Amino acid sequence: MSKLKDKVLGLAAFAMVIIVGMAITSNPTLKSKAAEFAFFMRQNPILGIVLHAGFSTAITVSGVPFSLVDLGAAWVYGFTASMGMLLFSKTLGSILCFVVARSGF
C-alpha cells in the first residue's frame, strides 16, 4: 500500500510542477520581462554571462528546474559560448551542493 501511495504522491507532485510551469509561461507580463532581459543580455554580453552564471548556479543549488535559464542562454549566445556557460555554472552549482551536503546542513 505504501508503494501505491508513493506513486500517487509522485504523480501529483509531477502534475503540480507541470501546472505551475504552464501558469508561469502563459503569463504575458513574465514573457515580456523575459524578452526584455534577453535583449539586455544581448546588449551587455559580459554582464549577461555573469548573470547567467549567478542565476544558473543559484537555481542548481536550490533544486529548482533550470531549463528556462539554459534555454535563454542558448537563445542569446552561440553554441560554444552557451555550452561553456552551462558547463561552468552547473559545475559550480554541483560543487556548492557537495560542499553544503558535506557540511551537514
mmCIF file of C-alpha atoms in Angstrom:
data_model
loop_
_atom_site.group_PDB
_atom_site.id
_atom_site.type_symbol
_atom_site.label_atom_id
_atom_site.label_comp_id
_atom_site.label_asym_id
_atom_site.label_seq_id
_atom_site.Cartn_x
_atom_site.Cartn_y
_atom_site.Cartn_z
ATOM 1 C CA MET A 1 0.000 0.000 0.000
ATOM 2 C CA SER A 2 2.903 2.341 0.739
ATOM 3 C CA LYS A 3 4.317 1.934 -2.764
ATOM 4 C CA LEU A 4 0.966 2.877 -4.281
ATOM 5 C CA LYS A 5 0.777 5.929 -2.033
ATOM 6 C CA ASP A 6 4.300 6.942 -3.063
ATOM 7 C CA LYS A 7 3.422 6.582 -6.745
ATOM 8 C CA VAL A 8 0.247 8.650 -6.362
ATOM 9 C CA LEU A 9 2.097 11.373 -4.439
ATOM 10 C CA GLY A 10 4.876 11.389 -7.038
ATOM 11 C CA LEU A 11 2.370 11.685 -9.866
ATOM 12 C CA ALA A 12 0.558 14.503 -8.044
ATOM 13 C CA ALA A 13 3.826 16.372 -7.471
ATOM 14 C CA PHE A 14 4.770 15.973 -11.136
ATOM 15 C CA ALA A 15 1.338 17.254 -12.200
ATOM 16 C CA MET A 16 1.714 20.295 -9.935
ATOM 17 C CA VAL A 17 5.102 21.112 -11.471
ATOM 18 C CA ILE A 18 3.543 20.967 -14.932
ATOM 19 C CA ILE A 19 0.565 23.110 -13.894
ATOM 20 C CA VAL A 20 2.730 25.751 -12.222
ATOM 21 C CA GLY A 21 5.090 25.765 -15.208
ATOM 22 C CA MET A 22 2.198 26.265 -17.617
ATOM 23 C CA ALA A 23 0.784 29.069 -15.481
ATOM 24 C CA ILE A 24 4.130 30.848 -15.317
ATOM 25 C CA THR A 25 4.906 30.524 -19.025
ATOM 26 C CA SER A 26 1.447 31.678 -20.095
ATOM 27 C CA ASN A 27 1.756 34.958 -18.173
ATOM 28 C CA PRO A 28 2.219 37.782 -20.744
ATOM 29 C CA THR A 29 3.924 40.059 -18.196
ATOM 30 C CA LEU A 30 6.565 37.440 -17.434
ATOM 31 C CA LYS A 31 7.045 36.778 -21.146
ATOM 32 C CA SER A 32 7.669 40.445 -21.824
ATOM 33 C CA LYS A 33 10.110 40.688 -18.899
ATOM 34 C CA ALA A 34 11.965 37.626 -20.200
ATOM 35 C CA ALA A 35 12.211 39.226 -23.651
ATOM 36 C CA GLU A 36 13.499 42.460 -22.102
ATOM 37 C CA PHE A 37 16.091 40.510 -20.128
ATOM 38 C CA ALA A 38 17.217 38.638 -23.259
ATOM 39 C CA PHE A 39 17.583 41.988 -25.066
ATOM 40 C CA PHE A 40 19.585 43.313 -22.113
ATOM 41 C CA MET A 41 21.882 40.264 -22.262
ATOM 42 C CA ARG A 42 22.455 40.816 -25.985
ATOM 43 C CA GLN A 43 23.356 44.447 -25.390
ATOM 44 C CA ASN A 44 25.660 43.603 -22.445
ATOM 45 C CA PRO A 45 27.200 40.194 -23.241
ATOM 46 C CA ILE A 46 29.782 40.093 -20.444
ATOM 47 C CA LEU A 47 27.250 41.107 -17.787
ATOM 48 C CA GLY A 48 24.820 38.590 -19.293
ATOM 49 C CA ILE A 49 27.358 35.801 -18.872
ATOM 50 C CA VAL A 50 27.953 36.809 -15.252
ATOM 51 C CA LEU A 51 24.206 37.000 -14.540
ATOM 52 C CA HIS A 52 23.604 33.628 -16.194
ATOM 53 C CA ALA A 53 26.323 32.046 -14.096
ATOM 54 C CA GLY A 54 24.823 33.505 -10.924
ATOM 55 C CA PHE A 55 21.225 32.576 -11.758
ATOM 56 C CA SER A 56 22.064 29.118 -13.038
ATOM 57 C CA THR A 57 24.292 28.306 -10.078
ATOM 58 C CA ALA A 58 21.658 29.509 -7.600
ATOM 59 C CA ILE A 59 18.955 27.528 -9.371
ATOM 60 C CA THR A 60 21.108 24.389 -9.471
ATOM 61 C CA VAL A 61 21.835 24.655 -5.744
ATOM 62 C CA SER A 62 18.174 25.304 -4.893
ATOM 63 C CA GLY A 63 16.944 22.323 -6.901
ATOM 64 C CA VAL A 64 14.504 24.384 -8.997
ATOM 65 C CA PRO A 65 14.184 23.228 -12.623
ATOM 66 C CA PHE A 66 16.642 25.361 -14.591
ATOM 67 C CA SER A 67 15.722 24.684 -18.201
ATOM 68 C CA LEU A 68 14.360 28.184 -18.880
ATOM 69 C CA VAL A 69 17.610 29.846 -17.824
ATOM 70 C CA ASP A 70 19.592 27.455 -20.003
ATOM 71 C CA LEU A 71 17.259 27.901 -22.955
ATOM 72 C CA GLY A 72 17.634 31.660 -22.589
ATOM 73 C CA ALA A 73 21.411 31.380 -22.699
ATOM 74 C CA ALA A 74 21.250 29.159 -25.781
ATOM 75 C CA TRP A 75 18.937 31.644 -27.488
ATOM 76 C CA VAL A 76 21.078 34.717 -26.748
ATOM 77 C CA TYR A 77 24.598 33.293 -27.184
ATOM 78 C CA GLY A 78 26.123 30.951 -29.743
ATOM 79 C CA PHE A 79 26.552 27.227 -29.244
ATOM 80 C CA THR A 80 30.142 27.309 -27.995
ATOM 81 C CA ALA A 81 29.562 30.171 -25.556
ATOM 82 C CA SER A 82 26.337 28.604 -24.254
ATOM 83 C CA MET A 83 27.982 25.245 -23.666
ATOM 84 C CA GLY A 84 30.843 26.904 -21.801
ATOM 85 C CA MET A 85 28.412 28.903 -19.675
ATOM 86 C CA LEU A 86 26.365 25.819 -18.860
ATOM 87 C CA LEU A 87 29.428 23.748 -18.012
ATOM 88 C CA PHE A 88 30.756 26.461 -15.694
ATOM 89 C CA SER A 89 27.501 27.168 -13.849
ATOM 90 C CA LYS A 90 26.442 23.536 -13.474
ATOM 91 C CA THR A 91 29.893 22.559 -12.251
ATOM 92 C CA LEU A 92 29.942 25.428 -9.756
ATOM 93 C CA GLY A 93 26.391 24.555 -8.641
ATOM 94 C CA SER A 94 27.348 20.915 -8.170
ATOM 95 C CA ILE A 95 30.419 21.885 -6.169
ATOM 96 C CA LEU A 96 28.306 24.113 -3.924
ATOM 97 C CA CYS A 97 25.756 21.310 -3.452
ATOM 98 C CA PHE A 98 28.597 18.969 -2.487
ATOM 99 C CA VAL A 99 30.011 21.491 -0.001
ATOM 100 C CA VAL A 100 26.586 22.010 1.597
ATOM 101 C CA ALA A 101 25.989 18.234 1.794
ATOM 102 C CA ARG A 102 29.372 17.596 3.390
ATOM 103 C CA SER A 103 28.999 20.444 5.908
ATOM 104 C CA GLY A 104 25.913 18.835 7.432
ATOM 105 C CA PHE A 105 23.265 21.454 6.660
#
